[in-house]
């Protein structure tokens, strides 16, 4: 693959923040990748940018990209990406770190170009290696319907303490599932009398966790959906205590696990992400132990797409499912290794957007290509819909 042009630029994400985009021009075409940005980030994620900030990352990236122009990279499979990674590493040792958001964009845009160079769709190119060319199964969407926590501004001083109240369809096709989610989302708006959306396009409300779950239960029943939660427990945890504001209450570790277990039973919750704070492996284990196989106990901040942490969580029986966010680790080779580890250990994978998203649909290809069972990318908003549409397109092309 001959690099004719490699051009970085700033683009705005859905929160209006600047993020990095890279355009690659080869003889096969032009390819673009932009990185999303998190707000409730895991403590163990790699830093998103250089320690001096995004402008320093961009400065470095401009020099780096110019140097790569007119060079040739032979990329026939994901492992060949190591040639690019090596060049990145050498550059970083001399001039400073890019950060995970930037290396995510560099590696992804090279893979995208390489896929075309090999006459393949992006999902197909990465799928071949991981699934030995077998046709992938389409994921089911995980949709953020009602929001709280760090992603939502308060209404009259209040918001739910949990970050995301999710709807998870079980339909024959992805496109049917995405449509059902959208209808259910509109119905939830009516029941809530919601008037505005949060960072991820979920409805804002001042209700408590339980009040929201009551609404969600009605919605889920009507549309035959499963209920999920991203508790994002670390965002309201401090020195041994979970500090609830709506209603005001402090829970210790035992109380927190009890509370989550009670909710799982009462509302028949199918999916619980980050129910305990991000370093509490034994707390997750306690949850998993209670639910056995019925509910997905999902690591996000716990695992941060980092193979070492994923191994610890899986071997310690703390999770049966995990979030895959490529820019948490900033290395696609490591994402591939995490994926293979999950497959081997029957860990359910949920490929996920970030709260600050861009008009980039690469995540959909990663999800399908790597064989993710779920794609968590919101229900509403153009940055979310573009990813849902991409899966629908892939689904259609495979029929
Ligand atoms: P983010 O969080 O704001 O870091 O993208 C989303 C999540 O916790 O799943
Ligand atoms: Zn999360």
mmCIF file of C-alpha atoms and ligand atoms in Angstrom:
data_model
loop_
_atom_site.group_PDB
_atom_site.id
_atom_site.type_symbol
_atom_site.label_atom_id
_atom_site.label_comp_id
_atom_site.label_asym_id
_atom_site.label_seq_id
_atom_site.Cartn_x
_atom_site.Cartn_y
_atom_site.Cartn_z
ATOM 1 C CA UNK A 1 0.000 0.000 0.000
ATOM 2 C CA UNK A 2 1.551 3.229 -1.186
ATOM 3 C CA UNK A 3 0.929 6.282 1.007
ATOM 4 C CA UNK A 4 0.208 9.138 -1.379
ATOM 5 C CA UNK A 5 -1.033 11.477 1.301
ATOM 6 C CA UNK A 6 -1.500 11.288 5.050
ATOM 7 C CA UNK A 7 -3.235 14.317 6.479
ATOM 8 C CA UNK A 8 -4.264 14.919 10.095
ATOM 9 C CA UNK A 9 -6.850 17.498 11.105
ATOM 10 C CA UNK A 10 -9.087 18.502 13.961
ATOM 11 C CA UNK A 11 -12.792 17.685 13.852
ATOM 12 C CA UNK A 12 -15.467 18.387 16.448
ATOM 13 C CA UNK A 13 -17.153 15.531 18.293
ATOM 14 C CA UNK A 14 -20.797 15.404 19.391
ATOM 15 C CA UNK A 15 -19.961 17.415 22.517
ATOM 16 C CA UNK A 16 -18.287 20.089 20.437
ATOM 17 C CA UNK A 17 -14.805 19.150 21.661
ATOM 18 C CA UNK A 18 -11.873 18.867 19.282
ATOM 19 C CA UNK A 19 -10.637 15.441 18.319
ATOM 20 C CA UNK A 20 -8.183 14.068 15.793
ATOM 21 C CA UNK A 21 -9.013 12.856 12.296
ATOM 22 C CA UNK A 22 -6.570 11.318 9.840
ATOM 23 C CA UNK A 23 -7.092 11.046 6.094
ATOM 24 C CA UNK A 24 -5.090 8.530 4.102
ATOM 25 C CA UNK A 25 -4.885 8.661 0.311
ATOM 26 C CA UNK A 26 -3.645 5.595 -1.576
ATOM 27 C CA UNK A 27 -4.112 4.468 -5.178
ATOM 28 C CA UNK A 28 -7.272 2.661 -4.003
ATOM 29 C CA UNK A 29 -8.979 5.743 -2.612
ATOM 30 C CA UNK A 30 -9.274 8.055 0.416
ATOM 31 C CA UNK A 31 -9.904 6.804 3.895
ATOM 32 C CA UNK A 32 -10.742 8.714 7.025
ATOM 33 C CA UNK A 33 -10.811 7.782 10.681
ATOM 34 C CA UNK A 34 -11.551 10.055 13.618
ATOM 35 C CA UNK A 35 -11.267 9.155 17.283
ATOM 36 C CA UNK A 36 -14.134 9.414 19.785
ATOM 37 C CA UNK A 37 -13.610 10.790 23.318
ATOM 38 C CA UNK A 38 -14.764 9.488 26.683
ATOM 39 C CA UNK A 39 -15.943 11.489 29.692
ATOM 40 C CA UNK A 40 -16.368 8.802 32.339
ATOM 41 C CA UNK A 41 -13.027 7.261 31.505
ATOM 42 C CA UNK A 42 -11.468 4.302 33.274
ATOM 43 C CA UNK A 43 -8.495 5.046 35.505
ATOM 44 C CA UNK A 44 -6.420 2.460 33.642
ATOM 45 C CA UNK A 45 -7.094 3.686 30.123
ATOM 46 C CA UNK A 46 -4.028 4.915 28.246
ATOM 47 C CA UNK A 47 -3.902 8.740 28.169
ATOM 48 C CA UNK A 48 -5.877 10.052 25.185
ATOM 49 C CA UNK A 49 -3.238 12.610 24.179
ATOM 50 C CA UNK A 50 0.291 13.749 24.897
ATOM 51 C CA UNK A 51 0.711 14.932 28.511
ATOM 52 C CA UNK A 52 1.005 18.491 27.138
ATOM 53 C CA UNK A 53 -2.417 18.210 25.513
ATOM 54 C CA UNK A 54 -4.144 17.677 22.210
ATOM 55 C CA UNK A 55 -2.277 20.503 20.440
ATOM 56 C CA UNK A 56 1.056 18.883 21.185
ATOM 57 C CA UNK A 57 -0.291 15.568 19.862
ATOM 58 C CA UNK A 58 -1.365 17.298 16.670
ATOM 59 C CA UNK A 59 1.983 19.012 16.251
ATOM 60 C CA UNK A 60 3.742 15.658 16.516
ATOM 61 C CA UNK A 61 1.214 14.001 14.254
ATOM 62 C CA UNK A 62 1.758 16.560 11.492
ATOM 63 C CA UNK A 63 5.481 15.826 11.456
ATOM 64 C CA UNK A 64 4.866 12.081 11.631
ATOM 65 C CA UNK A 65 2.368 12.044 8.779
ATOM 66 C CA UNK A 66 4.592 14.076 6.501
ATOM 67 C CA UNK A 67 7.403 11.590 7.052
ATOM 68 C CA UNK A 68 5.236 8.658 6.064
ATOM 69 C CA UNK A 69 4.120 10.096 2.764
ATOM 70 C CA UNK A 70 5.499 8.362 -0.326
ATOM 71 C CA UNK A 71 6.300 5.254 1.656
ATOM 72 C CA UNK A 72 5.093 1.754 1.044
ATOM 73 C CA UNK A 73 3.583 -0.581 3.652
ATOM 74 C CA UNK A 74 2.763 -4.186 2.898
ATOM 75 C CA UNK A 75 -0.263 -5.003 5.079
ATOM 76 C CA UNK A 76 -1.920 -8.337 4.293
ATOM 77 C CA UNK A 77 -3.262 -9.076 7.793
ATOM 78 C CA UNK A 78 -3.644 -7.346 11.152
ATOM 79 C CA UNK A 79 -0.276 -8.548 12.371
ATOM 80 C CA UNK A 80 1.392 -6.635 9.551
ATOM 81 C CA UNK A 81 0.217 -3.507 11.324
ATOM 82 C CA UNK A 82 3.226 -4.105 13.576
ATOM 83 C CA UNK A 83 5.367 -2.498 10.877
ATOM 84 C CA UNK A 84 3.424 0.727 11.322
ATOM 85 C CA UNK A 85 3.439 0.387 15.113
ATOM 86 C CA UNK A 86 7.215 0.091 15.033
ATOM 87 C CA UNK A 87 7.535 3.346 13.126
ATOM 88 C CA UNK A 88 5.139 4.998 15.588
ATOM 89 C CA UNK A 89 7.130 3.726 18.581
ATOM 90 C CA UNK A 90 10.425 4.928 17.207
ATOM 91 C CA UNK A 91 8.961 8.335 16.534
ATOM 92 C CA UNK A 92 7.422 8.531 20.013
ATOM 93 C CA UNK A 93 10.664 7.589 21.735
ATOM 94 C CA UNK A 94 12.353 10.520 20.046
ATOM 95 C CA UNK A 95 9.669 13.172 20.104
ATOM 96 C CA UNK A 96 7.011 12.244 22.695
ATOM 97 C CA UNK A 97 3.774 10.302 23.005
ATOM 98 C CA UNK A 98 0.790 10.742 20.717
ATOM 99 C CA UNK A 99 -1.796 9.315 23.134
ATOM 100 C CA UNK A 100 -4.334 6.516 22.656
ATOM 101 C CA UNK A 101 -6.858 8.497 20.627
ATOM 102 C CA UNK A 102 -4.188 9.339 18.082
ATOM 103 C CA UNK A 103 -2.607 5.887 17.792
ATOM 104 C CA UNK A 104 -6.153 4.484 17.452
ATOM 105 C CA UNK A 105 -6.736 6.764 14.459
ATOM 106 C CA UNK A 106 -3.331 6.043 12.881
ATOM 107 C CA UNK A 107 -3.679 2.266 13.139
ATOM 108 C CA UNK A 108 -7.320 2.236 12.061
ATOM 109 C CA UNK A 109 -6.793 4.360 8.995
ATOM 110 C CA UNK A 110 -3.900 2.135 7.903
ATOM 111 C CA UNK A 111 -6.064 -0.946 8.337
ATOM 112 C CA UNK A 112 -8.885 0.665 6.395
ATOM 113 C CA UNK A 113 -6.564 1.484 3.532
ATOM 114 C CA UNK A 114 -5.055 -1.985 3.676
ATOM 115 C CA UNK A 115 -8.489 -3.596 3.486
ATOM 116 C CA UNK A 116 -9.169 -1.778 0.212
ATOM 117 C CA UNK A 117 -5.682 -2.630 -1.000
ATOM 118 C CA UNK A 118 -6.583 -6.287 -0.418
ATOM 119 C CA UNK A 119 -9.941 -5.849 -2.138
ATOM 120 C CA UNK A 120 -11.937 -6.358 0.994
ATOM 121 C CA UNK A 121 -14.478 -4.576 3.125
ATOM 122 C CA UNK A 122 -12.956 -3.408 6.385
ATOM 123 C CA UNK A 123 -14.980 -5.821 8.552
ATOM 124 C CA UNK A 124 -14.097 -8.645 6.176
ATOM 125 C CA UNK A 125 -10.393 -7.899 6.265
ATOM 126 C CA UNK A 126 -10.204 -8.128 10.071
ATOM 127 C CA UNK A 127 -12.725 -10.964 10.239
ATOM 128 C CA UNK A 128 -10.757 -13.320 8.021
ATOM 129 C CA UNK A 129 -7.993 -13.694 10.518
ATOM 130 C CA UNK A 130 -10.064 -13.929 13.652
ATOM 131 C CA UNK A 131 -12.930 -16.068 12.328
ATOM 132 C CA UNK A 132 -11.085 -17.926 9.580
ATOM 133 C CA UNK A 133 -13.262 -16.376 6.920
ATOM 134 C CA UNK A 134 -16.527 -17.677 8.379
ATOM 135 C CA UNK A 135 -19.522 -15.431 7.809
ATOM 136 C CA UNK A 136 -19.994 -13.336 10.942
ATOM 137 C CA UNK A 137 -23.189 -13.282 12.966
ATOM 138 C CA UNK A 138 -24.705 -9.833 13.255
ATOM 139 C CA UNK A 139 -24.592 -8.237 16.716
ATOM 140 C CA UNK A 140 -27.610 -6.973 18.649
ATOM 141 C CA UNK A 141 -27.703 -3.256 19.508
ATOM 142 C CA UNK A 142 -27.445 -2.022 23.086
ATOM 143 C CA UNK A 143 -29.222 1.333 23.126
ATOM 144 C CA UNK A 144 -28.893 4.101 25.682
ATOM 145 C CA UNK A 145 -32.488 5.200 26.334
ATOM 146 C CA UNK A 146 -32.407 7.259 29.533
ATOM 147 C CA UNK A 147 -29.345 8.885 31.064
ATOM 148 C CA UNK A 148 -27.903 10.099 34.346
ATOM 149 C CA UNK A 149 -24.507 10.409 36.010
ATOM 150 C CA UNK A 150 -21.664 12.279 34.344
ATOM 151 C CA UNK A 151 -23.321 12.263 30.922
ATOM 152 C CA UNK A 152 -26.406 14.221 31.989
ATOM 153 C CA UNK A 153 -26.849 17.728 33.318
ATOM 154 C CA UNK A 154 -29.129 17.923 36.345
ATOM 155 C CA UNK A 155 -32.756 19.054 36.170
ATOM 156 C CA UNK A 156 -33.809 21.037 39.276
ATOM 157 C CA UNK A 157 -30.609 19.845 40.907
ATOM 158 C CA UNK A 158 -31.327 16.199 40.215
ATOM 159 C CA UNK A 159 -30.528 13.329 37.889
ATOM 160 C CA UNK A 160 -30.395 9.539 38.230
ATOM 161 C CA UNK A 161 -27.138 8.389 39.825
ATOM 162 C CA UNK A 162 -26.646 5.617 37.282
ATOM 163 C CA UNK A 163 -25.152 6.695 33.974
ATOM 164 C CA UNK A 164 -27.122 4.683 31.396
ATOM 165 C CA UNK A 165 -30.464 2.897 31.264
ATOM 166 C CA UNK A 166 -30.270 0.593 28.291
ATOM 167 C CA UNK A 167 -32.611 -1.276 25.972
ATOM 168 C CA UNK A 168 -31.443 -4.511 24.382
ATOM 169 C CA UNK A 169 -33.584 -6.142 21.686
ATOM 170 C CA UNK A 170 -33.621 -9.783 20.769
ATOM 171 C CA UNK A 171 -34.659 -9.864 17.123
ATOM 172 C CA UNK A 172 -33.788 -11.914 14.069
ATOM 173 C CA UNK A 173 -32.046 -9.047 12.307
ATOM 174 C CA UNK A 174 -30.022 -6.057 13.394
ATOM 175 C CA UNK A 175 -32.089 -3.637 11.341
ATOM 176 C CA UNK A 176 -35.330 -4.809 12.931
ATOM 177 C CA UNK A 177 -33.687 -4.538 16.353
ATOM 178 C CA UNK A 178 -32.485 -0.978 15.757
ATOM 179 C CA UNK A 179 -35.972 0.025 14.595
ATOM 180 C CA UNK A 180 -37.622 -1.476 17.658
ATOM 181 C CA UNK A 181 -35.178 0.402 19.899
ATOM 182 C CA UNK A 182 -36.026 3.690 18.235
ATOM 183 C CA UNK A 183 -39.782 3.143 18.754
ATOM 184 C CA UNK A 184 -39.241 2.157 22.361
ATOM 185 C CA UNK A 185 -37.095 5.252 22.865
ATOM 186 C CA UNK A 186 -39.927 7.480 21.630
ATOM 187 C CA UNK A 187 -42.349 5.685 23.915
ATOM 188 C CA UNK A 188 -39.987 6.243 26.851
ATOM 189 C CA UNK A 189 -39.972 9.945 26.064
ATOM 190 C CA UNK A 190 -43.753 10.029 26.360
ATOM 191 C CA UNK A 191 -43.805 8.186 29.668
ATOM 192 C CA UNK A 192 -41.024 10.349 31.083
ATOM 193 C CA UNK A 193 -42.338 13.566 29.542
ATOM 194 C CA UNK A 194 -38.705 14.186 28.686
ATOM 195 C CA UNK A 195 -37.759 17.335 26.857
ATOM 196 C CA UNK A 196 -34.029 17.100 26.309
ATOM 197 C CA UNK A 197 -31.246 14.661 25.614
ATOM 198 C CA UNK A 198 -27.853 14.098 27.194
ATOM 199 C CA UNK A 199 -24.341 13.579 25.776
ATOM 200 C CA UNK A 200 -25.253 10.253 24.175
ATOM 201 C CA UNK A 201 -28.716 11.269 22.979
ATOM 202 C CA UNK A 202 -30.460 9.546 25.904
ATOM 203 C CA UNK A 203 -33.399 11.258 27.625
ATOM 204 C CA UNK A 204 -32.626 13.512 30.565
ATOM 205 C CA UNK A 205 -34.739 13.285 33.686
ATOM 206 C CA UNK A 206 -34.648 14.131 37.384
ATOM 207 C CA UNK A 207 -36.042 10.768 38.407
ATOM 208 C CA UNK A 208 -34.306 8.323 40.741
ATOM 209 C CA UNK A 209 -32.752 5.070 39.509
ATOM 210 C CA UNK A 210 -35.810 3.084 40.607
ATOM 211 C CA UNK A 211 -38.284 5.499 39.039
ATOM 212 C CA UNK A 212 -36.416 5.254 35.745
ATOM 213 C CA UNK A 213 -36.346 1.470 35.969
ATOM 214 C CA UNK A 214 -40.124 1.462 36.510
ATOM 215 C CA UNK A 215 -40.511 3.394 33.257
ATOM 216 C CA UNK A 216 -38.038 1.171 31.464
ATOM 217 C CA UNK A 217 -39.891 -1.911 32.616
ATOM 218 C CA UNK A 218 -43.088 -0.681 30.976
ATOM 219 C CA UNK A 219 -41.210 0.171 27.781
ATOM 220 C CA UNK A 220 -39.385 -3.158 27.709
ATOM 221 C CA UNK A 221 -42.607 -5.081 28.205
ATOM 222 C CA UNK A 222 -44.384 -3.329 25.361
ATOM 223 C CA UNK A 223 -41.547 -3.865 22.864
ATOM 224 C CA UNK A 224 -40.233 -7.196 24.167
ATOM 225 C CA UNK A 225 -36.860 -5.786 25.120
ATOM 226 C CA UNK A 226 -34.290 -6.639 27.742
ATOM 227 C CA UNK A 227 -33.156 -4.067 30.296
ATOM 228 C CA UNK A 228 -29.547 -3.058 30.865
ATOM 229 C CA UNK A 229 -27.654 -0.661 33.127
ATOM 230 C CA UNK A 230 -24.306 1.065 32.915
ATOM 231 C CA UNK A 231 -23.939 2.001 36.560
ATOM 232 C CA UNK A 232 -20.462 3.520 36.028
ATOM 233 C CA UNK A 233 -20.009 3.045 39.767
ATOM 234 C CA UNK A 234 -16.525 4.616 39.866
ATOM 235 C CA UNK A 235 -17.999 7.981 38.947
ATOM 236 C CA UNK A 236 -19.723 8.261 42.342
ATOM 237 C CA UNK A 237 -17.278 6.224 44.409
ATOM 238 C CA UNK A 238 -14.807 7.732 46.833
ATOM 239 C CA UNK A 239 -12.538 6.076 49.409
ATOM 240 C CA UNK A 240 -14.649 3.042 50.174
ATOM 241 C CA UNK A 241 -18.097 4.597 49.708
ATOM 242 C CA UNK A 242 -20.639 4.974 46.943
ATOM 243 C CA UNK A 243 -22.197 8.407 47.302
ATOM 244 C CA UNK A 244 -25.750 8.543 46.001
ATOM 245 C CA UNK A 245 -27.303 11.959 45.534
ATOM 246 C CA UNK A 246 -30.777 11.055 44.237
ATOM 247 C CA UNK A 247 -31.878 10.080 46.879
ATOM 248 C CA UNK A 248 -29.067 11.006 49.204
ATOM 249 C CA UNK A 249 -27.510 7.858 50.609
ATOM 250 C CA UNK A 250 -24.063 6.399 51.234
ATOM 251 C CA UNK A 251 -23.426 2.726 50.532
ATOM 252 C CA UNK A 252 -20.349 0.693 51.373
ATOM 253 C CA UNK A 253 -19.151 -2.210 49.270
ATOM 254 C CA UNK A 254 -21.523 -4.763 50.784
ATOM 255 C CA UNK A 255 -24.517 -2.439 50.514
ATOM 256 C CA UNK A 256 -23.641 -1.595 46.923
ATOM 257 C CA UNK A 257 -23.488 -5.248 45.869
ATOM 258 C CA UNK A 258 -26.762 -5.930 47.730
ATOM 259 C CA UNK A 259 -28.446 -2.985 46.070
ATOM 260 C CA UNK A 260 -27.363 -4.013 42.571
ATOM 261 C CA UNK A 261 -28.431 -7.610 43.193
ATOM 262 C CA UNK A 262 -31.825 -6.463 44.425
ATOM 263 C CA UNK A 263 -32.345 -4.358 41.305
ATOM 264 C CA UNK A 264 -31.303 -7.245 39.044
ATOM 265 C CA UNK A 265 -33.931 -9.465 40.640
ATOM 266 C CA UNK A 266 -36.683 -6.909 40.886
ATOM 267 C CA UNK A 267 -36.408 -5.654 37.305
ATOM 268 C CA UNK A 268 -35.090 -8.828 35.686
ATOM 269 C CA UNK A 269 -32.047 -6.966 34.446
ATOM 270 C CA UNK A 270 -30.169 -8.702 31.658
ATOM 271 C CA UNK A 271 -27.031 -6.547 31.566
ATOM 272 C CA UNK A 272 -25.068 -4.725 34.292
ATOM 273 C CA UNK A 273 -21.963 -2.744 33.367
ATOM 274 C CA UNK A 274 -19.553 -1.444 36.023
ATOM 275 C CA UNK A 275 -21.810 -2.240 38.967
ATOM 276 C CA UNK A 276 -18.885 -1.826 41.341
ATOM 277 C CA UNK A 277 -15.927 0.592 41.349
ATOM 278 C CA UNK A 278 -13.241 -0.044 38.755
ATOM 279 C CA UNK A 279 -10.651 -1.740 40.963
ATOM 280 C CA UNK A 280 -13.001 -3.983 42.907
ATOM 281 C CA UNK A 281 -12.483 -7.329 41.171
ATOM 282 C CA UNK A 282 -13.942 -9.221 44.116
ATOM 283 C CA UNK A 283 -17.068 -7.060 44.058
ATOM 284 C CA UNK A 284 -17.738 -7.980 40.433
ATOM 285 C CA UNK A 285 -17.098 -11.591 41.329
ATOM 286 C CA UNK A 286 -19.709 -11.365 44.049
ATOM 287 C CA UNK A 287 -22.261 -10.053 41.521
ATOM 288 C CA UNK A 288 -21.401 -12.746 38.985
ATOM 289 C CA UNK A 289 -21.655 -15.402 41.633
ATOM 290 C CA UNK A 290 -25.175 -14.362 42.507
ATOM 291 C CA UNK A 291 -26.524 -14.024 38.971
ATOM 292 C CA UNK A 292 -24.711 -17.113 37.657
ATOM 293 C CA UNK A 293 -25.321 -17.144 33.927
ATOM 294 C CA UNK A 294 -28.639 -15.316 33.726
ATOM 295 C CA UNK A 295 -27.284 -11.773 33.601
ATOM 296 C CA UNK A 296 -24.297 -10.266 31.847
ATOM 297 C CA UNK A 297 -21.841 -8.809 34.350
ATOM 298 C CA UNK A 298 -19.937 -6.429 32.136
ATOM 299 C CA UNK A 299 -16.504 -4.882 32.714
ATOM 300 C CA UNK A 300 -15.738 -1.487 31.193
ATOM 301 C CA UNK A 301 -13.740 0.706 33.578
ATOM 302 C CA UNK A 302 -12.644 -2.551 35.218
ATOM 303 C CA UNK A 303 -11.012 -3.926 32.090
ATOM 304 C CA UNK A 304 -10.337 -0.889 29.813
ATOM 305 C CA UNK A 305 -9.678 -3.215 26.825
ATOM 306 C CA UNK A 306 -6.332 -4.018 28.429
ATOM 307 C CA UNK A 307 -5.346 -7.678 28.042
ATOM 308 C CA UNK A 308 -3.677 -7.829 31.451
ATOM 309 C CA UNK A 309 -6.786 -6.545 33.234
ATOM 310 C CA UNK A 310 -9.099 -8.673 31.070
ATOM 311 C CA UNK A 311 -7.090 -11.773 32.009
ATOM 312 C CA UNK A 312 -7.283 -10.881 35.678
ATOM 313 C CA UNK A 313 -11.044 -10.302 35.490
ATOM 314 C CA UNK A 314 -11.742 -13.490 33.537
ATOM 315 C CA UNK A 315 -9.414 -15.768 35.465
ATOM 316 C CA UNK A 316 -10.772 -14.341 38.715
ATOM 317 C CA UNK A 317 -14.355 -15.005 37.554
ATOM 318 C CA UNK A 318 -15.311 -11.352 37.938
ATOM 319 C CA UNK A 319 -17.087 -10.934 34.572
ATOM 320 C CA UNK A 320 -18.859 -12.914 31.878
ATOM 321 C CA UNK A 321 -18.918 -10.001 29.407
ATOM 322 C CA UNK A 322 -16.838 -6.948 28.589
ATOM 323 C CA UNK A 323 -16.829 -3.638 26.762
ATOM 324 C CA UNK A 324 -14.406 -3.262 23.873
ATOM 325 C CA UNK A 325 -13.428 0.363 23.227
ATOM 326 C CA UNK A 326 -10.401 0.442 20.947
ATOM 327 C CA UNK A 327 -9.234 3.884 22.048
ATOM 328 C CA UNK A 328 -9.083 2.825 25.708
ATOM 329 C CA UNK A 329 -5.906 0.960 24.804
ATOM 330 C CA UNK A 330 -4.979 2.703 21.541
ATOM 331 C CA UNK A 331 -3.611 -0.459 19.929
ATOM 332 C CA UNK A 332 -5.567 -2.529 17.429
ATOM 333 C CA UNK A 333 -3.208 -5.476 17.819
ATOM 334 C CA UNK A 334 -4.024 -5.545 21.520
ATOM 335 C CA UNK A 335 -7.745 -5.260 20.723
ATOM 336 C CA UNK A 336 -7.370 -8.308 18.472
ATOM 337 C CA UNK A 337 -5.590 -10.185 21.286
ATOM 338 C CA UNK A 338 -8.334 -9.253 23.751
ATOM 339 C CA UNK A 339 -10.927 -10.458 21.234
ATOM 340 C CA UNK A 340 -9.183 -13.798 20.830
ATOM 341 C CA UNK A 341 -8.925 -14.188 24.588
ATOM 342 C CA UNK A 342 -12.642 -13.456 25.004
ATOM 343 C CA UNK A 343 -13.543 -15.978 22.322
ATOM 344 C CA UNK A 344 -11.436 -18.658 23.924
ATOM 345 C CA UNK A 345 -13.021 -18.026 27.312
ATOM 346 C CA UNK A 346 -16.595 -17.485 26.067
ATOM 347 C CA UNK A 347 -16.712 -13.905 27.290
ATOM 348 C CA UNK A 348 -19.443 -11.877 25.603
ATOM 349 C CA UNK A 349 -18.064 -8.811 23.793
ATOM 350 C CA UNK A 350 -19.854 -5.490 23.562
ATOM 351 C CA UNK A 351 -18.179 -3.072 21.154
ATOM 352 C CA UNK A 352 -18.867 0.425 22.359
ATOM 353 C CA UNK A 353 -18.880 4.044 21.266
ATOM 354 C CA UNK A 354 -17.728 6.840 23.570
ATOM 355 C CA UNK A 355 -19.912 9.624 24.924
ATOM 356 C CA UNK A 356 -18.186 12.147 22.636
ATOM 357 C CA UNK A 357 -18.623 10.618 19.181
ATOM 358 C CA UNK A 358 -17.793 11.580 15.618
ATOM 359 C CA UNK A 359 -19.314 10.906 12.188
ATOM 360 C CA UNK A 360 -17.187 7.783 11.826
ATOM 361 C CA UNK A 361 -18.622 4.299 11.429
ATOM 362 C CA UNK A 362 -15.418 2.282 11.849
ATOM 363 C CA UNK A 363 -16.679 0.898 15.160
ATOM 364 C CA UNK A 364 -19.414 -1.020 13.329
ATOM 365 C CA UNK A 365 -16.814 -2.785 11.198
ATOM 366 C CA UNK A 366 -14.717 -3.600 14.238
ATOM 367 C CA UNK A 367 -17.765 -5.089 15.952
ATOM 368 C CA UNK A 368 -18.873 -7.237 13.026
ATOM 369 C CA UNK A 369 -15.361 -8.169 11.921
ATOM 370 C CA UNK A 370 -14.168 -9.174 15.366
ATOM 371 C CA UNK A 371 -17.395 -11.053 16.097
ATOM 372 C CA UNK A 372 -18.842 -8.875 18.878
ATOM 373 C CA UNK A 373 -22.209 -10.119 20.143
ATOM 374 C CA UNK A 374 -23.401 -6.582 20.904
ATOM 375 C CA UNK A 375 -22.850 -3.067 19.589
ATOM 376 C CA UNK A 376 -23.432 -0.319 22.140
ATOM 377 C CA UNK A 377 -23.758 2.888 20.244
ATOM 378 C CA UNK A 378 -26.826 4.773 21.383
ATOM 379 C CA UNK A 379 -30.252 5.023 19.785
ATOM 380 C CA UNK A 380 -30.445 8.579 18.585
ATOM 381 C CA UNK A 381 -28.178 11.262 17.110
ATOM 382 C CA UNK A 382 -26.354 11.288 13.791
ATOM 383 C CA UNK A 383 -23.030 10.117 15.260
ATOM 384 C CA UNK A 384 -24.841 7.057 16.680
ATOM 385 C CA UNK A 385 -27.149 6.395 13.739
ATOM 386 C CA UNK A 386 -24.276 6.302 11.249
ATOM 387 C CA UNK A 387 -22.860 3.265 13.081
ATOM 388 C CA UNK A 388 -26.221 1.518 13.271
ATOM 389 C CA UNK A 389 -26.693 2.109 9.542
ATOM 390 C CA UNK A 390 -23.303 0.677 8.744
ATOM 391 C CA UNK A 391 -24.227 -2.610 10.448
ATOM 392 C CA UNK A 392 -27.540 -2.629 8.555
ATOM 393 C CA UNK A 393 -25.604 -2.218 5.312
ATOM 394 C CA UNK A 394 -23.254 -5.073 6.139
ATOM 395 C CA UNK A 395 -26.236 -7.205 7.146
ATOM 396 C CA UNK A 396 -27.941 -6.469 3.836
ATOM 397 C CA UNK A 397 -24.813 -7.264 1.844
ATOM 398 C CA UNK A 398 -24.627 -10.688 3.475
ATOM 399 C CA UNK A 399 -28.197 -11.710 2.747
HETATM 400 P P1 LIG B 1 -17.346 7.497 28.214
HETATM 401 O O1 LIG B 1 -18.262 6.442 28.966
HETATM 402 O O2 LIG B 1 -17.907 8.825 28.614
HETATM 403 O O3 LIG B 1 -15.983 7.274 28.823
HETATM 404 O O4 LIG B 1 -17.375 7.255 26.757
HETATM 405 C C1 LIG B 1 -19.139 5.570 28.364
HETATM 406 C C2 LIG B 1 -19.274 4.361 29.220
HETATM 407 O O5 LIG B 1 -18.976 4.416 30.425
HETATM 408 O O6 LIG B 1 -19.659 3.305 28.733
HETATM 409 ZN ZN1 LIG B 2 -19.370 2.124 30.751
#
